[in-house]
CSV table of C-alpha atoms and ligand atoms in Angstrom, one decimal:
chain,number,residue,atom,x,y,z
U,16,MET,CA,-18.1,-13.0,1.1
U,17,ALA,CA,-19.0,-12.4,4.7
U,18,ARG,CA,-21.4,-9.5,5.3
U,19,ARG,CA,-19.8,-6.7,7.3
U,20,ARG,CA,-22.1,-5.6,10.1
U,21,LEU,CA,-23.6,-2.1,10.1
U,22,VAL,CA,-24.7,-0.3,13.2
U,23,ALA,CA,-26.9,2.6,12.2
U,24,GLY,CA,-28.2,5.3,14.5
U,25,ASN,CA,-31.6,6.9,13.9
U,26,TRP,CA,-31.8,10.1,15.8
U,27,LYS,CA,-35.4,10.8,14.8
U,28,MET,CA,-36.6,14.3,15.7
U,29,ASN,CA,-33.8,14.8,18.2
U,30,GLY,CA,-30.7,16.8,18.1
U,31,LEU,CA,-29.6,20.5,17.7
U,32,ARG,CA,-26.3,22.1,16.7
U,33,GLY,CA,-25.2,21.6,20.3
U,34,SER,CA,-25.3,17.8,19.8
U,35,ALA,CA,-22.2,18.1,17.7
U,36,GLY,CA,-19.9,17.2,20.6
U,37,GLU,CA,-21.7,13.9,21.1
U,38,PHE,CA,-21.5,13.2,17.4
U,39,ASP,CA,-17.7,14.0,17.4
U,40,ARG,CA,-17.1,11.3,20.0
U,41,MET,CA,-18.7,8.8,17.7
U,42,VAL,CA,-16.6,10.0,14.8
U,43,GLU,CA,-13.4,9.7,16.9
U,44,ALA,CA,-14.1,6.2,18.0
U,45,ALA,CA,-15.4,4.9,14.6
U,46,PRO,CA,-12.0,3.7,13.3
U,47,ASP,CA,-11.7,1.4,16.3
U,48,MET,CA,-15.1,-0.2,15.8
U,49,PRO,CA,-15.5,-3.7,14.2
U,50,CYS,CA,-18.4,-2.6,12.0
U,51,ASP,CA,-19.6,0.0,9.6
U,52,LEU,CA,-21.2,3.0,11.4
U,53,LEU,CA,-23.9,5.3,10.1
U,54,VAL,CA,-25.6,8.2,12.0
U,55,CYS,CA,-28.9,9.6,10.6
U,56,PRO,CA,-29.5,12.9,12.4
U,57,PRO,CA,-32.4,15.3,11.6
U,58,ALA,CA,-31.9,16.8,8.1
U,59,THR,CA,-30.9,20.2,9.6
U,60,LEU,CA,-27.7,18.6,10.9
U,61,ILE,CA,-26.7,16.4,8.0
U,62,SER,CA,-24.4,19.0,6.3
U,63,THR,CA,-22.6,19.9,9.5
U,64,PHE,CA,-22.2,16.3,10.7
U,65,ALA,CA,-21.0,15.2,7.2
U,66,SER,CA,-18.2,17.8,7.3
U,67,ARG,CA,-17.2,16.8,10.9
U,68,ALA,CA,-17.0,13.1,9.8
U,69,ALA,CA,-15.2,13.8,6.5
U,70,GLY,CA,-12.2,11.6,6.0
U,71,GLY,CA,-13.2,9.0,8.6
U,72,PRO,CA,-15.2,5.8,8.3
U,73,LEU,CA,-18.4,7.0,9.9
U,74,ARG,CA,-21.1,7.9,7.4
U,75,VAL,CA,-24.1,10.3,7.8
U,76,GLY,CA,-27.6,9.5,6.4
U,77,GLY,CA,-31.1,10.9,6.2
U,78,GLN,CA,-34.3,9.6,7.7
U,79,ASP,CA,-36.6,10.0,4.8
U,80,CYS,CA,-36.7,11.4,1.3
U,81,HIS,CA,-39.3,12.4,-1.3
U,82,ALA,CA,-39.6,10.2,-4.4
U,83,LYS,CA,-39.1,13.1,-6.8
U,84,PRO,CA,-35.8,14.9,-7.4
U,85,SER,CA,-37.3,18.4,-7.1
U,86,GLY,CA,-40.6,20.3,-7.5
U,87,ALA,CA,-43.6,21.8,-5.7
U,88,HIS,CA,-43.6,19.7,-2.5
U,89,THR,CA,-43.4,22.1,0.4
U,90,GLY,CA,-41.5,20.9,3.4
U,91,ASP,CA,-40.1,17.8,1.6
U,92,LEU,CA,-36.5,16.9,0.8
U,93,SER,CA,-35.3,14.9,-2.2
U,94,ALA,CA,-32.7,12.2,-2.1
U,95,GLU,CA,-30.6,14.5,-4.3
U,96,MET,CA,-30.7,17.2,-1.6
U,97,LEU,CA,-29.6,14.7,1.1
U,98,ALA,CA,-26.7,13.5,-1.1
U,99,ASP,CA,-25.8,17.1,-1.8
U,100,SER,CA,-25.7,17.7,2.0
U,101,GLY,CA,-23.2,14.9,2.4
U,102,ALA,CA,-25.5,11.9,3.2
U,103,LYS,CA,-24.5,8.5,1.9
U,104,ALA,CA,-27.7,6.6,2.9
U,105,VAL,CA,-31.3,7.2,3.8
U,106,ILE,CA,-33.8,5.3,6.0
U,107,ILE,CA,-36.9,4.6,4.0
U,108,GLY,CA,-40.3,3.3,5.2
U,109,HIS,CA,-39.7,3.6,9.0
U,110,SER,CA,-42.8,2.5,10.8
U,111,GLU,CA,-43.2,6.0,12.2
U,112,ARG,CA,-43.3,7.4,8.6
U,113,ARG,CA,-45.7,4.7,7.6
U,114,ALA,CA,-48.0,5.5,10.6
U,115,ASP,CA,-47.6,9.3,10.8
U,116,HIS,CA,-47.6,10.0,7.1
U,117,GLY,CA,-49.6,7.1,5.7
U,118,GLU,CA,-46.7,5.7,3.6
U,119,SER,CA,-47.6,2.6,1.7
U,120,ASP,CA,-45.3,-0.2,0.5
U,121,ALA,CA,-45.5,1.3,-3.0
U,122,THR,CA,-44.5,4.7,-1.7
U,123,VAL,CA,-41.5,3.1,0.1
U,124,ALA,CA,-40.5,1.3,-3.1
U,125,ASP,CA,-40.6,4.6,-5.0
U,126,LYS,CA,-38.5,6.3,-2.4
U,127,ALA,CA,-35.9,3.5,-2.6
U,128,GLN,CA,-35.6,4.1,-6.3
U,129,ALA,CA,-35.1,7.8,-5.5
U,130,ALA,CA,-32.3,7.0,-3.1
U,131,TRP,CA,-30.5,4.9,-5.7
U,132,ARG,CA,-31.0,7.6,-8.3
U,133,ALA,CA,-29.2,10.0,-6.0
U,134,GLY,CA,-26.4,7.6,-5.3
U,135,LEU,CA,-27.6,6.8,-1.7
U,136,ALA,CA,-28.0,3.5,-0.1
U,137,ALA,CA,-31.6,2.7,1.0
U,138,ILE,CA,-32.2,1.3,4.4
U,139,ILE,CA,-35.7,-0.2,3.9
U,140,CYS,CA,-37.7,-0.9,7.1
U,141,VAL,CA,-40.4,-3.6,7.6
U,142,GLY,CA,-42.0,-4.8,10.7
U,143,GLU,CA,-45.2,-6.2,12.2
U,144,THR,CA,-47.5,-4.6,14.7
U,145,GLU,CA,-48.2,-6.2,18.0
U,146,ALA,CA,-51.8,-7.2,16.8
U,147,GLU,CA,-50.3,-8.8,13.7
U,148,ARG,CA,-47.8,-10.8,15.8
U,149,ASP,CA,-50.5,-11.9,18.3
U,150,SER,CA,-52.7,-13.1,15.5
U,151,GLY,CA,-49.9,-15.3,14.1
U,152,ASP,CA,-49.7,-13.1,11.0
U,153,THR,CA,-46.1,-11.9,11.3
U,154,LEU,CA,-44.5,-13.8,8.4
U,155,ASN,CA,-47.3,-13.1,6.0
U,156,VAL,CA,-47.2,-9.4,6.9
U,157,LEU,CA,-43.5,-9.2,6.4
U,158,ALA,CA,-43.6,-11.1,3.1
U,159,ARG,CA,-46.1,-8.7,1.7
U,160,SER,CA,-44.3,-5.7,3.0
U,161,LEU,CA,-40.9,-6.8,1.8
U,162,ASP,CA,-42.2,-7.7,-1.6
U,163,GLY,CA,-44.0,-4.4,-1.9
U,164,SER,CA,-41.3,-2.2,-0.5
U,165,VAL,CA,-38.1,-3.6,-2.0
U,166,PRO,CA,-37.9,-3.1,-5.8
U,167,GLU,CA,-36.7,-6.2,-7.7
U,168,THR,CA,-33.7,-4.2,-8.9
U,169,ALA,CA,-32.3,-3.9,-5.4
U,170,ILE,CA,-28.7,-5.0,-5.0
U,171,ALA,CA,-26.7,-5.7,-1.8
U,172,GLU,CA,-24.4,-2.8,-2.5
U,173,ASN,CA,-27.1,-0.1,-2.3
U,174,THR,CA,-29.8,-1.7,-0.1
U,175,VAL,CA,-30.1,-2.7,3.5
U,176,ILE,CA,-33.2,-4.3,5.1
U,177,ALA,CA,-34.1,-3.4,8.6
U,178,TYR,CA,-36.5,-5.6,10.5
U,179,GLU,CA,-38.2,-3.5,13.1
U,180,PRO,CA,-41.2,-5.0,15.0
U,181,VAL,CA,-43.4,-1.9,15.7
U,182,TRP,CA,-44.1,-3.1,19.2
U,183,ALA,CA,-40.4,-3.2,20.0
U,184,ILE,CA,-39.6,0.4,18.9
U,185,GLY,CA,-39.0,2.7,21.9
U,186,THR,CA,-40.7,0.3,24.3
U,187,GLY,CA,-37.7,-1.5,25.9
U,188,ARG,CA,-39.3,-4.7,24.7
U,189,THR,CA,-37.5,-7.0,22.3
U,190,PRO,CA,-38.4,-10.2,20.6
U,191,THR,CA,-36.7,-13.4,21.8
U,192,VAL,CA,-33.6,-14.5,19.9
U,193,GLU,CA,-35.8,-17.4,18.5
U,194,GLN,CA,-38.3,-14.9,17.2
U,195,ILE,CA,-35.6,-12.7,15.6
U,196,ASP,CA,-33.9,-15.8,14.1
U,197,GLU,CA,-37.2,-17.0,12.6
U,198,VAL,CA,-37.9,-13.6,11.0
U,199,HIS,CA,-34.4,-13.0,9.7
U,200,ALA,CA,-34.1,-16.5,8.2
U,201,PHE,CA,-37.4,-15.9,6.6
U,202,LEU,CA,-36.4,-12.5,5.1
U,203,ARG,CA,-33.1,-14.0,3.9
U,204,GLY,CA,-35.0,-16.8,2.1
U,205,ARG,CA,-37.4,-14.3,0.6
U,206,LEU,CA,-34.6,-12.0,-0.6
U,207,ARG,CA,-32.8,-14.9,-2.2
U,208,ASP,CA,-36.0,-16.0,-4.0
U,209,ARG,CA,-36.7,-12.6,-5.3
U,210,LEU,CA,-33.3,-11.1,-6.0
U,211,GLY,CA,-31.3,-14.3,-6.6
U,212,ASP,CA,-28.6,-15.8,-4.4
U,213,VAL,CA,-25.8,-13.3,-4.9
U,214,GLN,CA,-27.9,-10.3,-3.9
U,215,GLY,CA,-30.1,-12.1,-1.5
U,216,ILE,CA,-27.1,-13.6,0.4
U,217,GLY,CA,-25.1,-10.4,0.2
U,218,MET,CA,-27.7,-8.0,1.4
U,219,ARG,CA,-27.5,-6.9,5.1
U,220,ILE,CA,-30.5,-7.4,7.3
U,221,LEU,CA,-30.5,-5.3,10.4
U,222,TYR,CA,-32.6,-5.8,13.5
U,223,GLY,CA,-34.1,-2.6,15.1
U,224,GLY,CA,-36.3,-2.0,18.2
U,225,SER,CA,-34.9,-1.3,21.7
U,226,VAL,CA,-31.4,-2.3,20.9
U,227,LYS,CA,-28.9,-1.2,23.5
U,228,ALA,CA,-25.4,-2.1,24.8
U,229,SER,CA,-26.8,-4.6,27.3
U,230,ASN,CA,-28.8,-6.7,24.7
U,231,ALA,CA,-26.8,-6.1,21.5
U,232,GLU,CA,-24.4,-9.1,22.0
U,233,GLU,CA,-27.3,-11.5,22.3
U,234,ILE,CA,-29.1,-10.0,19.3
U,235,PHE,CA,-25.9,-10.1,17.2
U,236,SER,CA,-25.5,-13.8,18.0
U,237,VAL,CA,-28.4,-14.6,15.7
U,238,ARG,CA,-27.3,-15.9,12.4
U,239,ASP,CA,-28.8,-13.6,9.9
U,240,VAL,CA,-28.5,-10.4,12.0
U,241,ASP,CA,-26.1,-8.2,10.2
U,242,GLY,CA,-26.2,-5.2,12.5
U,243,ALA,CA,-28.7,-2.9,14.1
U,244,LEU,CA,-30.9,0.1,13.5
U,245,VAL,CA,-30.7,1.9,16.9
U,246,GLY,CA,-33.0,4.7,18.0
U,247,GLY,CA,-32.9,5.9,21.6
U,248,ALA,CA,-29.5,4.4,22.3
U,249,SER,CA,-27.9,6.2,19.3
U,250,LEU,CA,-28.2,9.7,20.8
U,251,LYS,CA,-25.3,9.3,23.3
U,252,ALA,CA,-21.9,8.3,22.1
U,253,VAL,CA,-21.3,5.9,25.0
U,254,ASP,CA,-24.5,4.0,24.4
U,255,PHE,CA,-24.2,3.9,20.6
U,256,LEU,CA,-20.5,2.8,20.7
U,257,GLY,CA,-21.4,0.2,23.3
U,258,VAL,CA,-23.7,-1.4,20.7
U,259,ALA,CA,-21.1,-1.0,17.9
U,260,ALA,CA,-18.3,-2.4,19.9
U,261,VAL,CA,-19.9,-5.9,20.1
U,262,ALA,CA,-21.1,-6.0,16.5
M,35,PGA,P1,-35.4,2.4,19.4
M,35,PGA,O1,-35.8,2.8,17.9
M,35,PGA,O2,-34.0,1.8,19.3
M,35,PGA,O3,-35.5,3.6,20.2
M,35,PGA,O4,-36.4,1.3,19.8
M,35,PGA,C1,-35.4,2.0,16.8
M,35,PGA,C2,-35.9,2.7,15.5
M,35,PGA,O5,-37.1,3.2,15.5
M,35,PGA,O6,-35.2,2.6,14.5
């Protein structure tokens, strides 16, 4: 079966209640888009946004979760809490979490299990730094990170992989289509080896890092690119829908 593309917006630490109008425009346009749509606002907005999107195809997600379902973890949110707020998915292991909070591949794998436990899809991020790319280490780094971050019980129905080169996030720089093709084909092969053909072929692999309306079509032309994880260009409906429209 063909993989349906997913365009997911990562609002990061942006957005207040006043952003609801922008979000409503995304909800309104979602039925006309050729792909699945997900918006991951800050946790403070999940509940409101999920209510506003109810009944339509656009889904709302979280940006991180704790591995445990509850307990003495001040400031943290469990996957169950996100689900209870109306989230259907959660981004796990974003490079900003890995860098700012020291998250290891093992932590990311635990969080993926937590997402599934709560009935959420896990969007698991991997990506090389610029130094790793420059030293020719990209595929080794990605192999290690993918194996460590994606539990072997992952299935296509509840897991999405996002390839996000760290040096392309928020920089306006993107890899060439050849570089994206090389990585996505490699990740596809690795998933098939580890998870078997059915799950490995069925699992969506998103590209993320400076995706915008003007470069989305070229990026989506790459064979194993099944959508995008969009940061900056997901904050405005016109930009986000410009990416989704060509998916
Ligand atoms: P960007 O962020 O689109 O602003 O580069 C992507 C991401 O961090 O998911």
